[in-house]
Coordinates of C-alpha atoms and ligand atoms in Angstrom, one line a residue:
M1 CA 4.8 202.7 139.8
K2 CA 7.5 203.7 137.4
I3 CA 9.7 206.7 136.5
D4 CA 10.0 207.4 132.8
I5 CA 13.1 209.2 131.5
L6 CA 13.1 211.6 128.6
L7 CA 16.3 212.7 127.0
G8 CA 18.0 213.9 123.8
L9 CA 19.7 211.3 121.6
Q10 CA 21.8 213.8 119.5
W11 CA 23.7 217.0 120.3
G12 CA 20.9 218.7 122.2
D13 CA 18.1 220.9 121.0
E14 CA 16.1 217.9 119.7
G15 CA 12.8 219.4 121.1
K16 CA 12.9 218.0 124.6
G17 CA 11.1 221.0 126.1
K18 CA 8.2 220.7 123.7
V19 CA 7.8 217.0 124.2
V20 CA 8.0 217.2 128.0
D21 CA 5.4 220.0 128.0
V22 CA 3.1 217.8 125.9
L23 CA 3.7 214.7 128.1
T24 CA 3.3 216.5 131.4
S25 CA -0.5 215.9 131.4
K26 CA 0.3 212.1 131.7
Y27 CA 2.5 212.6 134.9
D28 CA 2.2 213.9 138.4
V29 CA 5.8 215.1 138.7
I30 CA 8.5 216.4 136.3
A31 CA 12.1 216.3 137.6
R32 CA 15.1 217.7 135.8
F33 CA 18.2 215.6 136.5
Q34 CA 21.3 217.4 135.1
G35 CA 22.7 220.4 133.3
G36 CA 21.9 224.0 134.1
P37 CA 21.4 227.2 132.2
N38 CA 23.5 225.9 129.2
A39 CA 20.1 224.3 128.3
G40 CA 17.4 226.1 126.4
H41 CA 14.2 224.2 126.3
S42 CA 11.5 225.8 124.2
L43 CA 7.8 225.1 124.2
E44 CA 4.9 226.8 122.6
F45 CA 1.2 227.1 123.3
N46 CA -1.5 229.7 122.6
G47 CA 0.9 231.2 120.0
I48 CA 3.5 232.1 122.5
R49 CA 7.0 230.6 122.7
H50 CA 8.6 230.1 126.1
V51 CA 12.3 229.2 126.8
L52 CA 13.3 227.5 130.0
H53 CA 16.9 227.0 131.1
I54 CA 17.0 225.6 134.7
I55 CA 13.3 225.1 135.4
P56 CA 11.6 221.8 134.3
S57 CA 9.4 222.0 131.3
G58 CA 6.3 220.9 133.2
I59 CA 6.1 224.2 135.0
F60 CA 3.2 225.6 132.9
H61 CA 0.9 222.9 134.2
K62 CA -0.1 224.4 137.6
E63 CA -1.3 221.2 139.1
K64 CA 1.9 219.3 138.4
M65 CA 4.9 219.3 140.8
N66 CA 8.3 220.2 139.3
I67 CA 11.7 219.3 140.9
I68 CA 15.2 220.6 140.2
G69 CA 17.3 217.6 141.1
N70 CA 20.6 217.3 142.8
G71 CA 22.4 216.8 139.4
V72 CA 21.4 220.2 138.2
V73 CA 23.6 223.3 138.6
I74 CA 21.8 226.6 139.4
D75 CA 22.7 230.2 138.6
P76 CA 20.5 232.3 140.9
I77 CA 20.6 235.2 138.4
I78 CA 19.2 233.2 135.5
F79 CA 16.8 231.4 137.9
E80 CA 15.4 234.7 139.1
E81 CA 14.9 235.9 135.5
E82 CA 13.0 232.7 134.6
I83 CA 10.8 232.9 137.7
D84 CA 10.0 236.6 137.0
A85 CA 8.9 235.7 133.5
L86 CA 6.6 233.0 134.9
I87 CA 5.1 235.3 137.5
A88 CA 4.5 237.9 134.8
M89 CA 2.4 235.3 133.0
G90 CA 0.3 234.9 136.1
L91 CA 1.9 231.7 137.3
N92 CA 2.8 231.0 140.9
P93 CA 5.9 228.8 140.7
T94 CA 6.6 228.7 144.4
E95 CA 3.6 226.4 144.6
N96 CA 4.8 223.8 142.1
L97 CA 8.5 224.0 142.0
Q98 CA 11.0 222.5 144.6
I99 CA 14.8 222.5 144.6
S100 CA 17.1 219.7 145.8
K101 CA 19.2 220.8 148.7
K102 CA 22.1 219.0 147.0
A103 CA 22.0 220.9 143.7
H104 CA 25.2 223.0 143.2
L105 CA 25.3 226.8 142.8
I106 CA 26.9 228.5 139.8
M107 CA 28.8 231.4 141.3
P108 CA 29.7 234.6 139.4
T109 CA 33.4 233.5 139.2
H110 CA 32.4 230.2 137.6
K111 CA 31.2 232.1 134.6
L112 CA 34.4 234.1 134.5
L113 CA 36.5 230.9 134.8
D114 CA 34.5 229.4 131.9
A115 CA 35.4 232.5 129.7
A116 CA 39.1 232.4 130.8
Y117 CA 39.5 228.7 130.1
E118 CA 37.8 229.0 126.7
A119 CA 39.9 232.0 125.7
K120 CA 43.1 230.1 126.7
K121 CA 42.1 227.2 124.5
G122 CA 42.0 229.4 121.4
K123 CA 41.2 227.4 118.3
S124 CA 40.6 224.2 120.2
K125 CA 37.8 225.8 122.3
I126 CA 34.8 223.7 123.1
G127 CA 32.3 226.3 122.2
S128 CA 30.8 226.4 125.7
T129 CA 27.7 228.4 126.4
L130 CA 29.9 230.2 129.0
K131 CA 27.3 229.8 131.7
G132 CA 29.8 228.5 134.2
I133 CA 28.8 224.8 133.8
G134 CA 32.3 223.2 133.5
P135 CA 33.8 225.1 136.4
T136 CA 30.8 224.5 138.7
Y137 CA 30.9 220.7 138.0
T138 CA 34.7 220.9 138.5
D139 CA 34.2 222.3 142.0
K140 CA 31.5 219.6 142.6
T141 CA 33.9 216.8 141.8
A142 CA 36.8 218.6 143.6
R143 CA 34.5 218.7 146.7
T144 CA 34.8 222.4 147.0
G145 CA 31.4 223.5 145.6
L146 CA 28.6 225.4 147.1
R147 CA 25.2 223.8 147.3
I148 CA 21.7 224.9 147.8
C149 CA 21.8 223.6 151.4
D150 CA 24.7 226.0 152.1
L151 CA 22.2 228.8 151.8
E152 CA 20.8 227.7 155.1
S153 CA 24.2 227.6 156.8
P154 CA 25.3 230.4 159.2
N155 CA 28.7 230.1 157.5
F156 CA 27.4 230.7 154.0
E157 CA 29.0 234.1 153.5
E158 CA 32.4 232.8 154.6
K159 CA 32.2 229.7 152.4
Y160 CA 31.2 231.8 149.4
Q161 CA 34.0 234.3 149.9
N162 CA 36.6 231.6 150.4
L163 CA 35.6 230.0 147.1
I164 CA 35.5 233.4 145.3
N165 CA 39.1 234.1 146.5
Q166 CA 40.3 230.7 145.2
H167 CA 38.7 231.4 141.9
K168 CA 40.3 234.9 141.8
E169 CA 43.7 233.3 142.2
I170 CA 43.1 231.1 139.1
L171 CA 41.7 234.0 137.2
D172 CA 44.9 236.0 138.0
Q173 CA 47.0 233.1 136.7
Y174 CA 45.0 233.3 133.4
H175 CA 45.5 237.1 133.4
F176 CA 41.8 237.5 133.3
D177 CA 40.7 240.9 134.4
Y178 CA 37.6 240.6 136.6
S179 CA 37.9 243.9 138.4
E180 CA 35.1 245.6 136.5
V181 CA 32.6 242.8 136.0
L182 CA 32.9 240.9 139.3
P183 CA 31.5 243.5 141.7
E184 CA 28.4 244.0 139.6
L185 CA 27.9 240.3 139.1
D186 CA 28.4 239.6 142.8
K187 CA 25.8 242.2 143.7
K188 CA 23.2 240.8 141.3
W189 CA 24.0 237.2 142.3
K190 CA 23.4 237.9 146.0
A191 CA 20.3 239.9 145.3
A192 CA 18.9 237.0 143.3
L193 CA 19.3 234.6 146.2
S194 CA 16.2 236.1 147.8
T195 CA 14.2 234.6 144.9
V196 CA 15.9 231.2 145.3
R197 CA 15.1 231.2 149.1
K198 CA 11.4 231.5 148.4
F199 CA 11.3 227.9 147.2
K200 CA 11.1 224.7 149.2
F201 CA 14.4 223.0 149.5
I202 CA 14.0 219.2 149.5
D203 CA 15.9 216.0 149.6
S204 CA 14.7 214.9 146.1
E205 CA 15.7 211.3 146.7
Y206 CA 13.3 211.0 149.7
E207 CA 10.6 213.1 148.0
I208 CA 10.6 211.0 144.9
Y209 CA 10.6 207.8 146.9
D210 CA 7.6 209.1 148.8
Y211 CA 5.8 210.0 145.5
L212 CA 6.4 206.5 144.3
Q213 CA 4.9 205.0 147.4
E214 CA 1.8 207.2 146.8
E215 CA 1.6 205.7 143.3
K216 CA 2.4 209.0 141.7
T217 CA 3.9 209.0 138.1
I218 CA 7.2 210.8 137.5
L219 CA 8.9 212.0 134.3
A220 CA 12.7 212.7 134.6
E221 CA 13.7 215.4 132.1
G222 CA 17.2 215.5 130.7
A223 CA 19.1 218.4 129.2
Q224 CA 21.7 218.5 126.3
G225 CA 22.0 215.2 124.4
T226 CA 23.7 211.8 124.5
L227 CA 26.4 212.9 122.2
L228 CA 27.4 215.7 124.6
D229 CA 27.7 213.2 127.5
L230 CA 30.9 213.6 129.6
E231 CA 31.7 209.9 129.2
F232 CA 30.3 208.9 125.9
G233 CA 30.3 212.1 123.8
A234 CA 33.3 213.0 121.6
Y235 CA 35.5 214.1 124.5
P236 CA 36.6 216.8 125.1
F237 CA 33.8 218.4 123.0
V238 CA 31.2 217.5 125.5
T239 CA 29.4 219.1 128.5
S240 CA 30.4 218.4 132.1
S241 CA 27.5 216.2 133.2
N242 CA 26.0 212.8 132.4
T243 CA 23.3 213.5 129.9
I244 CA 22.4 209.8 129.4
A245 CA 19.7 207.8 131.1
A246 CA 22.1 206.8 133.9
G247 CA 22.4 210.5 134.8
A248 CA 18.7 210.4 135.9
F249 CA 19.6 207.9 138.6
T250 CA 22.5 209.9 140.0
G251 CA 20.9 213.2 139.3
L252 CA 17.7 212.5 141.3
G253 CA 18.7 209.7 143.6
L254 CA 16.5 207.0 141.9
D255 CA 16.2 203.4 142.7
P256 CA 16.9 201.7 139.2
H257 CA 14.2 199.2 139.9
Y258 CA 11.6 201.9 139.3
A259 CA 12.9 202.7 135.8
G260 CA 10.1 202.6 133.2
K261 CA 10.1 203.9 129.7
V262 CA 13.1 205.7 128.3
I263 CA 11.8 208.2 125.7
G264 CA 14.5 209.4 123.3
I265 CA 14.0 212.6 121.4
V266 CA 15.3 212.5 117.9
K267 CA 15.4 215.4 115.5
A268 CA 14.8 214.2 111.9
Y269 CA 18.1 215.8 110.9
C270 CA 21.1 216.7 113.1
T271 CA 22.2 220.0 114.6
R272 CA 25.1 220.9 116.9
V273 CA 26.3 224.2 118.5
G274 CA 29.8 224.6 119.5
S275 CA 32.9 222.7 118.3
G276 CA 33.5 219.0 117.9
P277 CA 32.9 216.2 115.4
F278 CA 29.8 216.2 113.3
P279 CA 30.1 213.5 110.6
T280 CA 27.0 214.4 108.6
E281 CA 27.4 218.2 108.8
L282 CA 26.3 220.0 105.6
F283 CA 28.2 223.1 104.4
D284 CA 26.1 223.6 101.3
Q285 CA 22.7 225.1 100.4
T286 CA 20.9 222.1 102.1
G287 CA 22.5 222.9 105.4
E288 CA 21.4 226.6 105.0
Q289 CA 17.9 225.4 104.2
L290 CA 17.7 223.3 107.3
R291 CA 19.0 226.2 109.4
A292 CA 16.5 228.7 107.9
Q293 CA 13.5 226.4 107.8
G294 CA 14.2 224.8 111.1
N295 CA 15.0 228.1 112.8
E296 CA 18.2 226.6 114.0
F297 CA 19.6 229.3 116.2
G298 CA 20.5 228.5 119.9
A299 CA 17.7 229.1 122.4
T300 CA 20.4 230.0 125.0
T301 CA 23.1 231.8 123.1
G302 CA 21.4 232.7 119.7
R303 CA 24.3 231.1 117.9
P304 CA 23.6 229.6 114.5
R305 CA 23.4 225.8 114.8
R306 CA 25.5 223.6 112.5
C307 CA 23.1 221.4 110.5
G308 CA 23.4 218.0 108.8
W309 CA 21.6 214.8 107.9
L310 CA 20.3 212.2 110.4
D311 CA 23.0 210.0 111.5
L312 CA 21.9 206.4 112.3
V313 CA 25.4 205.3 113.5
A314 CA 25.3 207.9 116.2
L315 CA 21.6 207.3 116.9
K316 CA 22.0 203.5 117.3
Y317 CA 24.9 204.2 119.8
A318 CA 22.6 206.6 121.7
L319 CA 19.7 204.0 121.7
M320 CA 22.1 201.3 123.0
I321 CA 23.6 203.4 125.9
N322 CA 20.2 204.7 127.1
G323 CA 18.1 201.6 126.7
V324 CA 15.5 203.7 124.8
T325 CA 12.1 202.1 124.6
D326 CA 10.3 204.8 122.5
I327 CA 11.5 207.4 120.0
A328 CA 9.8 210.8 119.8
L329 CA 10.7 212.1 116.3
T330 CA 10.7 215.9 115.9
K331 CA 11.0 218.5 113.2
A332 CA 10.5 216.3 110.1
D333 CA 8.1 219.1 109.0
V334 CA 11.2 221.2 108.4
M335 CA 12.0 218.9 105.4
D336 CA 8.4 219.0 103.9
N337 CA 9.7 220.6 100.6
F338 CA 12.8 218.4 100.2
D339 CA 12.9 216.3 97.0
S340 CA 15.0 213.6 98.7
I341 CA 16.4 213.0 102.2
N342 CA 19.7 211.4 103.1
I343 CA 20.2 209.2 106.1
C344 CA 23.7 208.1 107.2
T345 CA 23.7 204.3 107.7
A346 CA 27.4 203.7 108.1
Y347 CA 30.8 205.4 108.5
K348 CA 34.0 205.0 106.6
V349 CA 36.9 205.5 108.9
N350 CA 40.4 205.2 107.3
G351 CA 38.7 203.6 104.3
E352 CA 37.1 200.9 106.4
L353 CA 33.3 200.6 106.6
T354 CA 32.0 200.6 110.2
S355 CA 28.8 200.9 112.2
R356 CA 30.6 201.9 115.4
M357 CA 31.4 205.4 116.7
P358 CA 35.1 206.1 116.9
T359 CA 36.4 207.2 120.3
A360 CA 39.1 209.6 119.0
S361 CA 37.5 213.1 118.5
D362 CA 39.9 213.7 115.5
A363 CA 38.9 210.5 113.6
V364 CA 38.3 211.3 109.9
I365 CA 34.8 210.0 109.3
E366 CA 33.1 209.7 105.9
P367 CA 29.4 209.2 106.1
V368 CA 27.7 206.6 103.9
Y369 CA 24.2 207.6 102.9
T370 CA 20.9 206.0 101.9
T371 CA 18.7 208.3 100.0
L372 CA 14.9 208.3 100.6
P373 CA 12.3 210.2 98.6
G374 CA 10.9 213.4 100.2
W375 CA 7.1 213.4 100.9
K376 CA 6.6 216.9 99.5
E377 CA 3.5 217.6 101.5
D378 CA 2.7 219.8 104.5
I379 CA 2.6 217.4 107.5
S380 CA 2.3 220.2 110.1
K381 CA -1.5 220.2 110.0
C382 CA -1.8 216.4 110.4
K383 CA -3.5 215.4 113.6
T384 CA -3.4 211.6 113.4
Y385 CA -0.9 209.1 112.1
D386 CA -3.3 208.0 109.4
E387 CA -3.4 211.5 107.9
L388 CA 0.4 211.5 107.3
P389 CA 1.6 210.9 103.7
Q390 CA 2.6 207.3 102.9
V391 CA 6.1 208.4 101.8
F392 CA 6.6 209.9 105.3
K393 CA 5.3 206.8 106.9
D394 CA 7.8 204.8 104.9
Y395 CA 10.5 207.1 106.1
I396 CA 9.5 206.4 109.7
A397 CA 9.3 202.6 109.0
F398 CA 12.9 202.8 107.6
I399 CA 14.1 204.4 110.9
E400 CA 12.2 201.9 113.0
K401 CA 13.6 199.0 111.0
E402 CA 17.2 200.3 111.2
T403 CA 17.0 201.1 114.9
N404 CA 14.6 198.3 116.0
T405 CA 12.8 200.9 118.1
K406 CA 9.3 202.2 117.9
V407 CA 8.6 205.8 116.9
S408 CA 5.8 206.4 119.4
I409 CA 5.5 210.2 119.1
V410 CA 5.7 212.3 116.0
S411 CA 6.1 216.1 116.5
V412 CA 5.1 218.1 113.4
G413 CA 5.5 221.6 114.7
P414 CA 6.6 223.6 117.7
D415 CA 3.2 224.0 119.2
R416 CA 1.8 221.6 121.9
D417 CA -1.0 220.7 119.5
A418 CA 1.3 219.7 116.7
T419 CA 1.9 216.3 118.2
I420 CA 0.8 212.8 117.0
F421 CA 0.7 209.8 119.4
R422 CA 0.7 206.5 117.7
D423 CA -0.9 204.5 120.5
Ligands
GDP501 P1 15.5 221.3 123.5 O1 16.7 222.0 124.0 O2 15.7 219.9 123.2 O3 14.3 221.6 124.3 O4 15.2 222.0 122.0 P2 15.2 223.6 121.7 O5 14.0 224.2 122.3 O6 16.5 224.2 122.0 O7 15.1 223.6 120.2 C1 14.1 223.0 119.5 C2 13.4 224.0 118.6 O8 12.5 223.4 117.7 C3 12.5 225.0 119.4 O9 12.5 226.2 118.8 C4 11.1 224.3 119.3 O10 10.1 225.3 119.5 C5 11.1 223.8 117.9 N1 10.4 222.5 117.7 C6 10.2 221.5 118.6 N2 9.5 220.5 118.0 C7 9.3 220.9 116.7 C8 8.7 220.3 115.5 O11 8.3 219.1 115.6 N3 8.7 221.0 114.4 C9 9.2 222.3 114.3 N4 9.1 222.9 113.2 N5 9.8 222.9 115.4 C10 9.9 222.2 116.5
IMO502 P1 19.7 221.7 125.5 O1 19.3 221.2 126.8 C1 22.9 222.2 122.5 C2 27.0 222.4 124.1 C3 27.7 223.8 123.9 C4 29.1 223.3 123.8 C5 29.2 222.1 124.8 C6 29.7 222.5 126.1 O2 19.0 223.0 125.1 O3 19.6 220.7 124.4 P2 28.8 223.9 128.2 O4 28.1 225.2 128.2 O5 27.9 222.8 128.7 O6 30.1 224.0 128.8 O7 29.0 223.6 126.6 O8 27.8 221.6 124.9 N1 25.7 222.5 124.8 C7 24.5 222.4 124.1 N2 24.2 222.3 122.8 N3 21.9 222.2 123.5 C8 22.2 222.3 124.8 O9 21.2 222.1 125.7 C9 23.5 222.5 125.2 N4 24.1 222.6 126.4 C10 25.4 222.7 126.1 O10 27.3 224.4 122.7 O11 29.4 222.7 122.5
MG503 MG1 17.9 223.6 123.5

């Protein structure tokens, strides 16, 4: 029995939530392996859009188990809001959601530290979602963090208060005034713990191993995207976790021998929120059109997303690092009315042509484009691959030839039903 891994191959928001929801029917268990409420995973069915931040995107399938892995960081306040929304829909998430005892908790002061650090950076800010992600993972690596299992400790209150005091000292150094916001946040945070405590805390590594012995199928769900990975993104304009396939092994405690398919989600164009390099970014009318037609506004922060053409240099890098076996292509329908479509096939860095990603985040990159014709047809109603226009199939064939990877899934709209499987 194998564990398949699903993850984003660009800068996040590729449509992971939608594809996980669609694929959930094929699996017994959906397990989120990293990130936290910086993620916003949207999915749609019966005409209603749902956005998940911490909870795996398989939660709407009542008979499927969902796991929040040890690699995830949890803000109890946001978790409670998500759970309340699910309960209001008539779901009973305590029955099909479990949390790793080793997952770290985002504390109220982590969020304030995020704000203080970003404010200090001024123009060179990362554009963080300000959900406390960086400071929480910092405490994790500094070995000072608070974990879900600490909620069961008699010393929890003391551990919590000690860490809050340490954070206050740092906030003081940054002249960050927390006197008004912290008491309220602290109260809300503690109250939200009662919701967290309703869930079963597990050792996800044992649990997943047991599932595998029972021949159960598991889908590991990633957050963010490969180009935001702590190691391989354009550092420092990255998030603080490993968003790549390797992150699934550490974020869930998997035996690599069980790795099955790696499904890479690719948006037909690129978007990015926050700062950092974006070689194919468009500042013109076409960029505006992608933003408007693609509804490219952050699912977590509402910020307008930067938009640009598909970048095959970056995509090939992501395919290589993740060992992607299958591409799920999303949002090509957004370009239905485009006369022509550009795809970046190489970079010029300092006048030299290259197919490699530069490491320096300040490298001046000039994208080299191949122009393909637009298909100029509404593909959003197509139900089978055969129904798709030939020009669009040629566009897919071009991507497959360039990347040497099969496009196995084509998403043609936000709804569950707007999905074409090629096999
Ligand atoms: P995630 O973070 O990767 O889960 O992606 P987001 O949910 O942040 O952003 C993707 C957006 O595109 C959401 O609003 C989805 O509902 C929407 N979406 C997903 N797939 C498609 C698609 O194939 N076509 C269109 N038009 N929208 C899509
Ligand atoms: P999903 O899972 C897009 C970006 C932020 C910022 C950088 C660091 O929905 O694809 P952080 O809050 O982690 O300190 O922010 O990473 N970022 C995302 N961009 N989608 C996401 O998640 C993101 N999560 C973080 O905008 O540039
Ligand atoms: Mg998102």
